[in-house]
Amino acid sequence: MALTAPRIPPLTEAECTDEQRELLEPLGVSASMNLFRTLVRHPKLYRRWNAFAGRLLLRSTLTDRERELVVLRISSRCGADYEWGHHVEIGRGVGLADDEILRAGAADVDAGWPDEERTLLLAVDQLVDRHSIDADTWAELARHHSEEQLIELTLLAGAYAMLAGTINALGIQLEPGLPAIGRT
């Protein structure tokens, strides 16, 4: 159920308090994004969420490619066009080809993925569907990832699923020119 208008609109520059400007300023050009302009309406929560989200996005123990495959898969599974549209660009920036981006959101995770990446996508599906990872999938993940990475994988998937729900419930609108799920 994609909303065609925001339930809580992004802050305009004229509405911003000094505290909100201070929170948005480090984002540079990204400070104009609807996501940040909406969430910063709750400055105390935004401050904590942004630190956590920034850690997952900018200082991940997973490879950039793995992180983006997880985020694209979560975005697709949770119906979050906003996340998808922004992470198509980020995914390209870390070397994902358009066909890989599209396959990350496709129903079939077996189609053409190397075993390690197929297992990663399967783990995301299990987290979305059952909020857990089965023993065989976990064992395969553990063959290629450290304990830190395994913890981070589950938190990354959970954080982006939570964000998808927030985006969808608040009706945060995708900026013009960015693709919806299933498009690049």
mmCIF file of C-alpha atoms in Angstrom:
data_model
loop_
_atom_site.group_PDB
_atom_site.id
_atom_site.type_symbol
_atom_site.label_atom_id
_atom_site.label_comp_id
_atom_site.label_asym_id
_atom_site.label_seq_id
_atom_site.Cartn_x
_atom_site.Cartn_y
_atom_site.Cartn_z
ATOM 1 C CA MET A 1 0.000 0.000 0.000
ATOM 2 C CA ALA A 2 2.117 2.905 -1.245
ATOM 3 C CA LEU A 3 0.837 6.259 -0.092
ATOM 4 C CA THR A 4 0.716 8.990 -2.712
ATOM 5 C CA ALA A 5 1.275 11.782 -0.204
ATOM 6 C CA PRO A 6 3.232 11.983 3.040
ATOM 7 C CA ARG A 7 1.366 11.567 6.296
ATOM 8 C CA ILE A 8 4.052 13.680 7.929
ATOM 9 C CA PRO A 9 5.637 16.048 5.414
ATOM 10 C CA PRO A 10 9.361 16.708 5.274
ATOM 11 C CA LEU A 11 10.469 19.876 7.010
ATOM 12 C CA THR A 12 10.917 22.902 4.848
ATOM 13 C CA GLU A 13 13.959 25.059 5.451
ATOM 14 C CA ALA A 14 11.739 27.753 6.951
ATOM 15 C CA GLU A 15 10.349 25.271 9.507
ATOM 16 C CA CYS A 16 13.735 24.003 10.710
ATOM 17 C CA THR A 17 14.869 24.869 14.198
ATOM 18 C CA ASP A 18 18.525 25.549 14.892
ATOM 19 C CA GLU A 19 18.791 22.056 16.402
ATOM 20 C CA GLN A 20 17.308 20.453 13.281
ATOM 21 C CA ARG A 21 19.630 22.448 11.005
ATOM 22 C CA GLU A 22 22.577 21.327 13.119
ATOM 23 C CA LEU A 23 21.494 17.689 12.773
ATOM 24 C CA LEU A 24 21.042 17.948 8.998
ATOM 25 C CA GLU A 25 24.164 19.994 8.257
ATOM 26 C CA PRO A 26 26.666 17.070 8.307
ATOM 27 C CA LEU A 27 24.647 15.348 5.578
ATOM 28 C CA GLY A 28 25.579 17.934 2.963
ATOM 29 C CA VAL A 29 23.507 17.515 -0.182
ATOM 30 C CA SER A 30 21.691 14.534 1.375
ATOM 31 C CA ALA A 31 20.146 16.895 3.935
ATOM 32 C CA SER A 32 17.457 17.714 1.379
ATOM 33 C CA MET A 33 16.276 14.097 1.186
ATOM 34 C CA ASN A 34 12.678 13.512 2.260
ATOM 35 C CA LEU A 35 13.728 10.756 4.665
ATOM 36 C CA PHE A 36 16.015 12.957 6.745
ATOM 37 C CA ARG A 37 13.724 15.988 6.499
ATOM 38 C CA THR A 38 10.875 13.878 7.891
ATOM 39 C CA LEU A 39 12.688 11.969 10.636
ATOM 40 C CA VAL A 40 14.437 15.086 11.954
ATOM 41 C CA ARG A 41 11.006 16.301 13.104
ATOM 42 C CA HIS A 42 11.846 14.139 16.154
ATOM 43 C CA PRO A 43 15.368 15.445 16.869
ATOM 44 C CA LYS A 44 16.184 13.270 19.896
ATOM 45 C CA LEU A 45 15.186 10.058 18.164
ATOM 46 C CA TYR A 46 16.765 11.164 14.887
ATOM 47 C CA ARG A 47 20.110 11.780 16.584
ATOM 48 C CA ARG A 48 20.280 8.188 17.899
ATOM 49 C CA TRP A 49 18.845 6.579 14.774
ATOM 50 C CA ASN A 50 21.232 8.464 12.480
ATOM 51 C CA ALA A 51 24.274 7.336 14.477
ATOM 52 C CA PHE A 52 23.159 3.700 14.261
ATOM 53 C CA ALA A 53 22.144 3.890 10.585
ATOM 54 C CA GLY A 54 25.350 5.699 9.707
ATOM 55 C CA ARG A 55 27.431 2.989 11.369
ATOM 56 C CA LEU A 56 25.677 0.298 9.355
ATOM 57 C CA LEU A 57 25.940 2.207 6.084
ATOM 58 C CA LEU A 58 29.343 3.876 6.295
ATOM 59 C CA ARG A 59 31.430 1.641 8.544
ATOM 60 C CA SER A 60 30.089 -1.845 7.947
ATOM 61 C CA THR A 61 32.125 -4.957 8.681
ATOM 62 C CA LEU A 62 30.393 -6.553 5.691
ATOM 63 C CA THR A 63 31.723 -5.771 2.250
ATOM 64 C CA ASP A 64 30.014 -2.860 0.520
ATOM 65 C CA ARG A 65 28.637 -5.303 -2.023
ATOM 66 C CA GLU A 66 27.180 -7.585 0.656
ATOM 67 C CA ARG A 67 25.658 -4.642 2.501
ATOM 68 C CA GLU A 68 23.944 -3.337 -0.623
ATOM 69 C CA LEU A 69 22.639 -6.770 -1.620
ATOM 70 C CA VAL A 70 21.070 -7.067 1.837
ATOM 71 C CA VAL A 71 19.538 -3.582 1.673
ATOM 72 C CA LEU A 72 18.178 -4.065 -1.843
ATOM 73 C CA ARG A 73 16.677 -7.422 -0.888
ATOM 74 C CA ILE A 74 15.056 -5.994 2.256
ATOM 75 C CA SER A 75 13.748 -3.016 0.271
ATOM 76 C CA SER A 76 12.146 -5.282 -2.293
ATOM 77 C CA ARG A 77 10.717 -7.743 0.224
ATOM 78 C CA CYS A 78 9.273 -4.915 2.360
ATOM 79 C CA GLY A 79 7.896 -2.904 -0.564
ATOM 80 C CA ALA A 80 10.023 0.164 0.184
ATOM 81 C CA ASP A 81 10.426 2.052 -3.088
ATOM 82 C CA TYR A 82 12.223 4.843 -1.226
ATOM 83 C CA GLU A 83 14.990 2.563 0.052
ATOM 84 C CA TRP A 84 15.214 0.771 -3.277
ATOM 85 C CA GLY A 85 15.531 3.987 -5.286
ATOM 86 C CA HIS A 86 18.361 5.342 -3.177
ATOM 87 C CA HIS A 87 20.191 2.031 -2.854
ATOM 88 C CA VAL A 88 20.136 1.395 -6.598
ATOM 89 C CA GLU A 89 22.491 4.370 -6.845
ATOM 90 C CA ILE A 90 24.559 3.291 -3.841
ATOM 91 C CA GLY A 91 24.712 -0.260 -5.208
ATOM 92 C CA ARG A 92 26.015 0.981 -8.537
ATOM 93 C CA GLY A 93 28.585 3.014 -6.648
ATOM 94 C CA VAL A 94 29.966 -0.122 -4.998
ATOM 95 C CA GLY A 95 30.129 -2.041 -8.277
ATOM 96 C CA LEU A 96 26.776 -3.808 -8.592
ATOM 97 C CA ALA A 97 25.618 -4.114 -12.200
ATOM 98 C CA ASP A 98 22.033 -3.243 -13.083
ATOM 99 C CA ASP A 99 21.162 -6.904 -13.704
ATOM 100 C CA GLU A 100 22.493 -7.802 -10.229
ATOM 101 C CA ILE A 101 20.467 -5.015 -8.660
ATOM 102 C CA LEU A 102 17.321 -6.286 -10.359
ATOM 103 C CA ARG A 103 18.066 -9.903 -9.380
ATOM 104 C CA ALA A 104 18.577 -8.821 -5.751
ATOM 105 C CA GLY A 105 14.907 -7.831 -5.742
ATOM 106 C CA ALA A 106 13.607 -10.771 -7.776
ATOM 107 C CA ALA A 107 11.552 -13.598 -6.278
ATOM 108 C CA ASP A 108 14.117 -16.308 -7.117
ATOM 109 C CA VAL A 109 17.332 -16.051 -5.111
ATOM 110 C CA ASP A 110 18.891 -19.023 -6.883
ATOM 111 C CA ALA A 111 19.106 -17.364 -10.286
ATOM 112 C CA GLY A 112 22.776 -16.934 -11.099
ATOM 113 C CA TRP A 113 24.177 -15.979 -7.690
ATOM 114 C CA PRO A 114 27.471 -17.338 -6.385
ATOM 115 C CA ASP A 115 26.818 -19.590 -3.372
ATOM 116 C CA GLU A 116 27.970 -17.021 -0.781
ATOM 117 C CA GLU A 117 25.680 -14.301 -2.152
ATOM 118 C CA ARG A 118 22.762 -16.701 -2.663
ATOM 119 C CA THR A 119 23.089 -17.694 1.001
ATOM 120 C CA LEU A 120 23.148 -14.044 2.054
ATOM 121 C CA LEU A 121 19.947 -13.321 0.110
ATOM 122 C CA LEU A 122 18.320 -16.489 1.454
ATOM 123 C CA ALA A 123 19.196 -15.376 5.006
ATOM 124 C CA VAL A 124 17.476 -12.034 4.343
ATOM 125 C CA ASP A 125 14.364 -13.845 3.122
ATOM 126 C CA GLN A 126 14.337 -16.004 6.244
ATOM 127 C CA LEU A 127 14.721 -12.960 8.483
ATOM 128 C CA VAL A 128 11.813 -11.242 6.726
ATOM 129 C CA ASP A 129 9.599 -14.342 6.706
ATOM 130 C CA ARG A 130 10.452 -15.926 10.065
ATOM 131 C CA HIS A 131 12.571 -13.374 11.935
ATOM 132 C CA SER A 132 15.275 -16.021 12.196
ATOM 133 C CA ILE A 133 17.808 -17.902 10.060
ATOM 134 C CA ASP A 134 17.659 -21.694 9.755
ATOM 135 C CA ALA A 135 20.574 -23.882 10.843
ATOM 136 C CA ASP A 136 21.812 -24.781 7.344
ATOM 137 C CA THR A 137 21.784 -21.185 6.136
ATOM 138 C CA TRP A 138 23.489 -20.028 9.343
ATOM 139 C CA ALA A 139 26.203 -22.667 9.000
ATOM 140 C CA GLU A 140 26.907 -21.553 5.444
ATOM 141 C CA LEU A 141 26.998 -17.883 6.464
ATOM 142 C CA ALA A 142 29.346 -18.719 9.340
ATOM 143 C CA ARG A 143 31.796 -20.378 6.924
ATOM 144 C CA HIS A 144 32.416 -17.000 5.267
ATOM 145 C CA HIS A 145 31.699 -14.396 7.950
ATOM 146 C CA SER A 146 33.062 -13.499 11.359
ATOM 147 C CA GLU A 147 30.888 -13.338 14.456
ATOM 148 C CA GLU A 148 30.882 -9.532 14.158
ATOM 149 C CA GLN A 149 29.681 -9.776 10.573
ATOM 150 C CA LEU A 150 26.940 -12.253 11.489
ATOM 151 C CA ILE A 151 25.680 -9.951 14.226
ATOM 152 C CA GLU A 152 25.836 -7.009 11.863
ATOM 153 C CA LEU A 153 24.012 -8.878 9.097
ATOM 154 C CA THR A 154 21.022 -9.499 11.357
ATOM 155 C CA LEU A 155 21.022 -5.916 12.639
ATOM 156 C CA LEU A 156 21.407 -4.522 9.109
ATOM 157 C CA ALA A 157 18.453 -6.534 7.825
ATOM 158 C CA GLY A 158 16.384 -5.615 10.877
ATOM 159 C CA ALA A 159 17.275 -1.936 10.713
ATOM 160 C CA TYR A 160 16.325 -1.647 7.046
ATOM 161 C CA ALA A 161 13.108 -3.638 7.571
ATOM 162 C CA MET A 162 12.231 -1.228 10.401
ATOM 163 C CA LEU A 163 13.094 1.728 8.173
ATOM 164 C CA ALA A 164 10.955 0.282 5.362
ATOM 165 C CA GLY A 165 7.988 0.117 7.714
ATOM 166 C CA THR A 166 8.599 3.675 8.873
ATOM 167 C CA ILE A 167 8.933 4.985 5.314
ATOM 168 C CA ASN A 168 5.810 3.151 4.167
ATOM 169 C CA ALA A 169 3.700 4.122 7.198
ATOM 170 C CA LEU A 170 4.722 7.787 7.093
ATOM 171 C CA GLY A 171 4.323 7.955 3.315
ATOM 172 C CA ILE A 172 7.820 9.325 2.741
ATOM 173 C CA GLN A 173 7.897 10.038 -0.979
ATOM 174 C CA LEU A 174 10.705 8.985 -3.301
ATOM 175 C CA GLU A 175 12.526 11.940 -4.802
ATOM 176 C CA PRO A 176 11.910 12.488 -8.532
ATOM 177 C CA GLY A 177 14.154 10.616 -10.936
ATOM 178 C CA LEU A 178 14.890 7.636 -8.681
ATOM 179 C CA PRO A 179 13.606 4.183 -9.612
ATOM 180 C CA ALA A 180 10.915 2.224 -7.819
ATOM 181 C CA ILE A 181 11.352 -1.454 -6.913
ATOM 182 C CA GLY A 182 12.156 -3.627 -9.904
ATOM 183 C CA ARG A 183 13.652 -0.769 -11.901
ATOM 184 C CA THR A 184 17.132 0.668 -12.253
#
